[in-house]
XYZ file of C-alpha atoms in Angstrom:
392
model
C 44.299 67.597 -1.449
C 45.555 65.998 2.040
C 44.473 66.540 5.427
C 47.471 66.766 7.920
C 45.764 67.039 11.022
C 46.278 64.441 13.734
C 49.676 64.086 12.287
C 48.531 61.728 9.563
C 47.626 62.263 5.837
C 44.871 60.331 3.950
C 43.417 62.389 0.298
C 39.912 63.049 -0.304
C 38.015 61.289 -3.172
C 39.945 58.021 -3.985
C 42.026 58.063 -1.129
C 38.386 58.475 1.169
C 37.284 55.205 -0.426
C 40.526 53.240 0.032
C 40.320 54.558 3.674
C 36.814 53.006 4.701
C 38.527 49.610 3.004
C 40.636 49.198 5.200
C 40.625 46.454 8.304
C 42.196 49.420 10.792
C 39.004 52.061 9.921
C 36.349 49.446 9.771
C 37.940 48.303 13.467
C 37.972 51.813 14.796
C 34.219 52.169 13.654
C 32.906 49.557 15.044
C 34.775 50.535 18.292
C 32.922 53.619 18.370
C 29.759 52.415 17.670
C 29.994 49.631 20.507
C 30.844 52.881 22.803
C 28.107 54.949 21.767
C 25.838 51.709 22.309
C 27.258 50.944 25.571
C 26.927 54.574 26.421
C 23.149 54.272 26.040
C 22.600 51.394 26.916
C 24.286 53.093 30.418
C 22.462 56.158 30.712
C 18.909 54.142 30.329
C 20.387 52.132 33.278
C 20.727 55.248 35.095
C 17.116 56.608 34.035
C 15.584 53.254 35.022
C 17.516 53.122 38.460
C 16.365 57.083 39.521
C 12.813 56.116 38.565
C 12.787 53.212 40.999
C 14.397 54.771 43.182
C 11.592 57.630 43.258
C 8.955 55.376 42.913
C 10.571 53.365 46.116
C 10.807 56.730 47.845
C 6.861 57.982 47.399
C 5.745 54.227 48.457
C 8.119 54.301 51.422
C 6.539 58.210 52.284
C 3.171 57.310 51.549
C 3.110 54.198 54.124
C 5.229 56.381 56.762
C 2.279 59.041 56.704
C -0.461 57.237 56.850
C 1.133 55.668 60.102
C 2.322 58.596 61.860
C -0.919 61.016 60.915
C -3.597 58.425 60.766
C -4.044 58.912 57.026
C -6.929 57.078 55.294
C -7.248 55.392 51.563
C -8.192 58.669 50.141
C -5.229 60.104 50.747
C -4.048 58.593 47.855
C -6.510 60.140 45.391
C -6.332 63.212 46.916
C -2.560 62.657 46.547
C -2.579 61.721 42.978
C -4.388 65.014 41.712
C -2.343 67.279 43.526
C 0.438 65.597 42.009
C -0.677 65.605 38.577
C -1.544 69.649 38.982
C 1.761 70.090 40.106
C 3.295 68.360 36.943
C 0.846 68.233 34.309
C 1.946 65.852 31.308
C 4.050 63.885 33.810
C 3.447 60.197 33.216
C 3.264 57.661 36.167
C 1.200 60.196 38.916
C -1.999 57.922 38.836
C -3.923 56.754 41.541
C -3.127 53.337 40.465
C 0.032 54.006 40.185
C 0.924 55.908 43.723
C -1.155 52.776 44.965
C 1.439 50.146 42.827
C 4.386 52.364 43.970
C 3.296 51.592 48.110
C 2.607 47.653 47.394
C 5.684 47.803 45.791
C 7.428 49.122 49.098
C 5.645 47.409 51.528
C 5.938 44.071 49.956
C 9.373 44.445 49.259
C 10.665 45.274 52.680
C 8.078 43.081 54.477
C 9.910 40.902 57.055
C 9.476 37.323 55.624
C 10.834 38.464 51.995
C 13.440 40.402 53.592
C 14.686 37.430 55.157
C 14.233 34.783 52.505
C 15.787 37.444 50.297
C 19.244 37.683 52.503
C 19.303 33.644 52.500
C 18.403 33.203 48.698
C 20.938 35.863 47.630
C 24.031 34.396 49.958
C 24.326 37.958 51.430
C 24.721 37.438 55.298
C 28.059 38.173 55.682
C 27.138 42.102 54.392
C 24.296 42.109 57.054
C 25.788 41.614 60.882
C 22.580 42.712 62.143
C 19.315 41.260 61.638
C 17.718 43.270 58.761
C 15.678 46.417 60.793
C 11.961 46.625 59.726
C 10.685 48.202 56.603
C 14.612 48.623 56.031
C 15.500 46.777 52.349
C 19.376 45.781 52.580
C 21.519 47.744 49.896
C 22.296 44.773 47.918
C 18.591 44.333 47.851
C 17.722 47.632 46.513
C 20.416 47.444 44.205
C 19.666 44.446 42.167
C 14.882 45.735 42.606
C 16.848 49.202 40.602
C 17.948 47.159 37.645
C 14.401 46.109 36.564
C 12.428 48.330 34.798
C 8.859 49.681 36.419
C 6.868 47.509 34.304
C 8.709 44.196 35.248
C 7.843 45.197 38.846
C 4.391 45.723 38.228
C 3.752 42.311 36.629
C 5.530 40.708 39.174
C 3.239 41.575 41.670
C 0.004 41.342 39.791
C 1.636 37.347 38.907
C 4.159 36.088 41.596
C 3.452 36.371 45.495
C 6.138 33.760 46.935
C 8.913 35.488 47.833
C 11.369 32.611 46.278
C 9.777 32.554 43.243
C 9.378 36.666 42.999
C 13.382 36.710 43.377
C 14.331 34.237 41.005
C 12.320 35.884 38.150
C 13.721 39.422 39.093
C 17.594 37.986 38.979
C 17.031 35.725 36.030
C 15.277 39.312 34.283
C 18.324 41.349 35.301
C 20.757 38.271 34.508
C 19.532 37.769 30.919
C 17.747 41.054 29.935
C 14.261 39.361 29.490
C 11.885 41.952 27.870
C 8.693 42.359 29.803
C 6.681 39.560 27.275
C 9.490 37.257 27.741
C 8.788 37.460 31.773
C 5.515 36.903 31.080
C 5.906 33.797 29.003
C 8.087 32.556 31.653
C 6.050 32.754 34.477
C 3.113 31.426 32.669
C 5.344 28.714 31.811
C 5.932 28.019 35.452
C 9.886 28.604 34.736
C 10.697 28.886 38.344
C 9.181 25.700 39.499
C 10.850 23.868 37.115
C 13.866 25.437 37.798
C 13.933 24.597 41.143
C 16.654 21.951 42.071
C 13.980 19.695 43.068
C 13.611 17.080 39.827
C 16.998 18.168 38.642
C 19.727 15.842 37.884
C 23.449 16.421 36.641
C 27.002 16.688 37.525
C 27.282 20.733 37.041
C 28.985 21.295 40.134
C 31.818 18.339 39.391
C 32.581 19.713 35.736
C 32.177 23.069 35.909
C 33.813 25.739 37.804
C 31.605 27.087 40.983
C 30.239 30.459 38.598
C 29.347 28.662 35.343
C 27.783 25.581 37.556
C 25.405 28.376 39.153
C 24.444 29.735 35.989
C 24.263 26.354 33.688
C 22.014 25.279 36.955
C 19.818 27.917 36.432
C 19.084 27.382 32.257
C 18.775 23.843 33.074
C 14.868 22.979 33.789
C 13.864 19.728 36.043
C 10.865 19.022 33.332
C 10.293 20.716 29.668
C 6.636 21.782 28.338
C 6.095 19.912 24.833
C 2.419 20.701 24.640
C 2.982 22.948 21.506
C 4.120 20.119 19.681
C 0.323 18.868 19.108
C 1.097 15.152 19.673
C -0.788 13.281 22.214
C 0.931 9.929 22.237
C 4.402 8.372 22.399
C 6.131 9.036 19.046
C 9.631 8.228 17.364
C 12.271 10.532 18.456
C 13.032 11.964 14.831
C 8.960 12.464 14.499
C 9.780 14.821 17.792
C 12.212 16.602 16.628
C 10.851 17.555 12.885
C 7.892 19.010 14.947
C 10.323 20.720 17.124
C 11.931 22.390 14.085
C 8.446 23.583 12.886
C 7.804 25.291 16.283
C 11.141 26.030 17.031
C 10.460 29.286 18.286
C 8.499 28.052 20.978
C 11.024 25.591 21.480
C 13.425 28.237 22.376
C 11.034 30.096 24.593
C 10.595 26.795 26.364
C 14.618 26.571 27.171
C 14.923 29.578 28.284
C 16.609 33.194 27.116
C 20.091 33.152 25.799
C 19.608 30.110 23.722
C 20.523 30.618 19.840
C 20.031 27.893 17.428
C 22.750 26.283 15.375
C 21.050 23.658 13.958
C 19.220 19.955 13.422
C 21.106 16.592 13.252
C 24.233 18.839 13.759
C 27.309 16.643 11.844
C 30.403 15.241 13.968
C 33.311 14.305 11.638
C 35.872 11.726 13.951
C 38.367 9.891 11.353
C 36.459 8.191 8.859
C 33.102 8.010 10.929
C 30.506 10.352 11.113
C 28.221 11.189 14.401
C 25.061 13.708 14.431
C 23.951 15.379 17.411
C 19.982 15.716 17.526
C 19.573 19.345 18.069
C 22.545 21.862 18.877
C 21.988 25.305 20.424
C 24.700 28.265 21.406
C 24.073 29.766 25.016
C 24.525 33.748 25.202
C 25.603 34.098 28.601
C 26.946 30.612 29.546
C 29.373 31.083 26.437
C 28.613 27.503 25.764
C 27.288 25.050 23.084
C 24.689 23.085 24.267
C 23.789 19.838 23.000
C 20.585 18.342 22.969
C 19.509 14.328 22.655
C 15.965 13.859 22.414
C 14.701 10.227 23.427
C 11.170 8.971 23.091
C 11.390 6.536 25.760
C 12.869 6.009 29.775
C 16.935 7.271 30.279
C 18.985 4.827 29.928
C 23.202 4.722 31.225
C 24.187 4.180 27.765
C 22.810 7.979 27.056
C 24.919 9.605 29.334
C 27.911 7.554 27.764
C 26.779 8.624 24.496
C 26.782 12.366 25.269
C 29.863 12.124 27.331
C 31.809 11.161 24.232
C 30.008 14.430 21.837
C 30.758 16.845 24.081
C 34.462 15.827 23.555
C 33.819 15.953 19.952
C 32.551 19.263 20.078
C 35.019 20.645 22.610
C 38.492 19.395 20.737
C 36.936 20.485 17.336
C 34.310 23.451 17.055
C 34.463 25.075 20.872
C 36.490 28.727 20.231
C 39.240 29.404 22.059
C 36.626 32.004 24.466
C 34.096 29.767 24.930
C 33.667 28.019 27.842
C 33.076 23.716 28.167
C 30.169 22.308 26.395
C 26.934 21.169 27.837
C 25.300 18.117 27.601
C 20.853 18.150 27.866
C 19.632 14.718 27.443
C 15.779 15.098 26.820
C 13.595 11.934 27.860
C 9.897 11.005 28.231
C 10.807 9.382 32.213
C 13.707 9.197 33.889
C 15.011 7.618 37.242
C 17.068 9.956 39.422
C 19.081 7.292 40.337
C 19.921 5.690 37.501
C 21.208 9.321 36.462
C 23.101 9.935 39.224
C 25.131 6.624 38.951
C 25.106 7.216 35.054
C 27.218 10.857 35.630
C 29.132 9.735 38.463
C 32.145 9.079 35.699
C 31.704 11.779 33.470
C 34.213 14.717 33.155
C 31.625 16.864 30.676
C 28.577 18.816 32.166
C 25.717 17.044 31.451
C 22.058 17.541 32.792
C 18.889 14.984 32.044
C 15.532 16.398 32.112
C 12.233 14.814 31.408
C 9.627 16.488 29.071
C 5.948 15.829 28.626
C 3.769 16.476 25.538
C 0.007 17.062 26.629
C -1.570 18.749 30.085
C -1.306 16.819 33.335
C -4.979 16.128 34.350
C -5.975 17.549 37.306
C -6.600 14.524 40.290
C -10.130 15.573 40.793
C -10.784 14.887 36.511
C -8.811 11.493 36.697
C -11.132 8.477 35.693
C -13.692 10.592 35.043
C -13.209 11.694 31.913
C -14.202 9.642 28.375
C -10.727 8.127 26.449
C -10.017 8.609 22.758
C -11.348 5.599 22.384
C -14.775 6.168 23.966
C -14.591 9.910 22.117
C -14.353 8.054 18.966
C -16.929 5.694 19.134
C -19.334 8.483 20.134
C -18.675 10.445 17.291
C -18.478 7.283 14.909
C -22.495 5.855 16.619
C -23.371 9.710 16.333
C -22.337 9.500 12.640
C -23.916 6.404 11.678
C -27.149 7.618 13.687
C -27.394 10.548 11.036
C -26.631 8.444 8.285
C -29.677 6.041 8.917
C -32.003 9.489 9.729
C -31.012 10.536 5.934
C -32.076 7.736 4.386
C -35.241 7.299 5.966
């Protein structure tokens, strides 16, 4: 039996099987699949930006009230059942809620995040005017719609500078962090050591102006090693097997969009053999990323070193789509300058952070608290002090 419509002819049973071999169906599949995906993926967009947009809208109405008729606290409450009456089963009508939806508002279209918001985002030229109170410009609004209600509300439970609350609501949008993986960054302090302050490398020489931006942003001025357990200087390979028992938190640590390729990642060049410590893939840069941990200080020779794998990598496993390689060098202290003069020469994108492994004591603790040493020979006298007691 054939089937003639669509002016082809494929036969049921046999034929159906051959059919679903083939590299054409299996193509056209997934094509539809990646529509109906994207098609969802769209219409939760849309969902998302309405709700804020409501939510926006009752904060905005609920502030303008209370000014014009002299509206108490209460008003809220009173608000909130009447609300709730009106749609009964309708999530999100709370008291607590109609109170997060006017912080959210008023915080968001107060003057001094307005304007560090118009100089953060490079957005003058839209705005000829200075920005008109309680009056959020579009571009503004546009990029507070893409985050989802419960991103919003953790921001401003967490974050209150207004630098620091627009760099985790870009990097969210940017790299589609969940709601946990905001929280683990801001508890990992992921915007101040983001900041260019502490950073060194030669992005903006080897990379064009959009990738610099955005390999600028994944790269941090200091990396959290606490999770490793290890509370003294180490080897670097005694780092790095620790790393690849915790590597999930490693990951975390970078940053979204890294995937891991591997450990002691082989180099074949001729007859010689090379092995880069730790080598990641980065979503949204399109980039491999290489990673040199060192136990000690930076030294030139690292850059050097790194220089010459990212050409490696590059001329033999970078696709055809991807875009250059990037270069982390990971090291217990480094000096800015030496860095700088280290990169000046280097064509490849390559960033050196510094990383520490246990707490920074707070100044007001320094001095004052007993070594490991001192620890230990309390325990060991406390020990021996019970020993003699037993035998008595």
């Amino acid at each position: 039996m054939t089937d003639k419509r669509g002016g082809g002819a494929f036969e049921f049973g046999g034929g159906e099987k051959k059919l679903l071999s083939t590299k054409e169906y299996k193509s056209f599949l997934l094509d539809l699949k990646n529509k109906i995906i994207l098609s969802r993926v769209r219409a939760a967009r849309s969902i998302n930006r309405h709700l804020i947009r409501l939510y926006w809208d009752i904060g905005r109405s609920i502030v303008e009230k209370q000014a014009a008729c002299g509206w108490g606290q209460s008003v809220v409450e009173v608000l909130s059942k009447d609300l709730q009456r009106g749609f009964p089963g309708l999530r999100g009508l709370s008291a607590a809620n109609l109170w997060a939806m006017r912080r959210f508002y008023v915080e968001y279209t107060d003057d001094h995040f307005l304007q560090q918001a118009v100089e953060e985002l490079g957005k003058k030229s839209v705005i000829s005017a200075p920005v008109p109170a309680r009056k959020a410009p579009s571009f503004l609004q546009q990029l507070v719609e893409e985050l989802p209600w419960g991103h919003h509300l953790l921001l401003l439970e967490k974050i209150k500078p207004p630098l620091a609350r627009l760099y985790y609501i870009r990097a969210s949008v940017r790299f589609g962090w969940s709601r946990n993986v905001l929280l683990n960054q801001i508890l990992a302090e992921a915007y101040e050591r983001s900041s260019m302050k502490g950073k060194t490398h030669n992005f903006q020489v080897a990379l064009p102006e959009f990738l610099a931006e955005q390999a600028n942003e994944a790269l941090k001025s200091s990396y959290n090693l606490e999770f490793l357990g290890i509370d003294r200087q180490v080897k670097e390979r005694q780092i790095e097997d620790r790393l690849l028992e915790r590597v999930q938190k490693f990951i975390l640590e970078l940053g979204y969009g890294f995937c891991f390729i591997g450990r002691q990642h082989r180099l074949v060049l001729g007859h010689k053999e090379y092995f880069i410590d730790l080598l990641f893939y980065h979503r949204f840069l399109k980039s491999l990323v290489a990673i040199e941990l060192k136990a000690g200080s930076f030294l030139p020779e690292y850059a050097g070193k790194m220089d010459f794998y990212l050409n490696v990598l590059n001329t033999k496993e970078k696709s055809p789509h991807d875009n250059p390689s990037i270069g982390i060098i990971l090291c217990a202290k480094k000096d800015d300058l030496d860095v700088e003069f280290s990169l000046k020469s280097k064509t490849n994108p390559i960033g050196v952070s510094s990383y520490h492994l246990t707490s920074k004591l707070p100044k007001e603790f320094r001095g004052k608290l007993p070594t490991e040493r001192q620890l230990l020979s309390v325990v060991r006298e406390t020990h021996l002090h019970g020993e003699r007691e037993k035998s008595q």
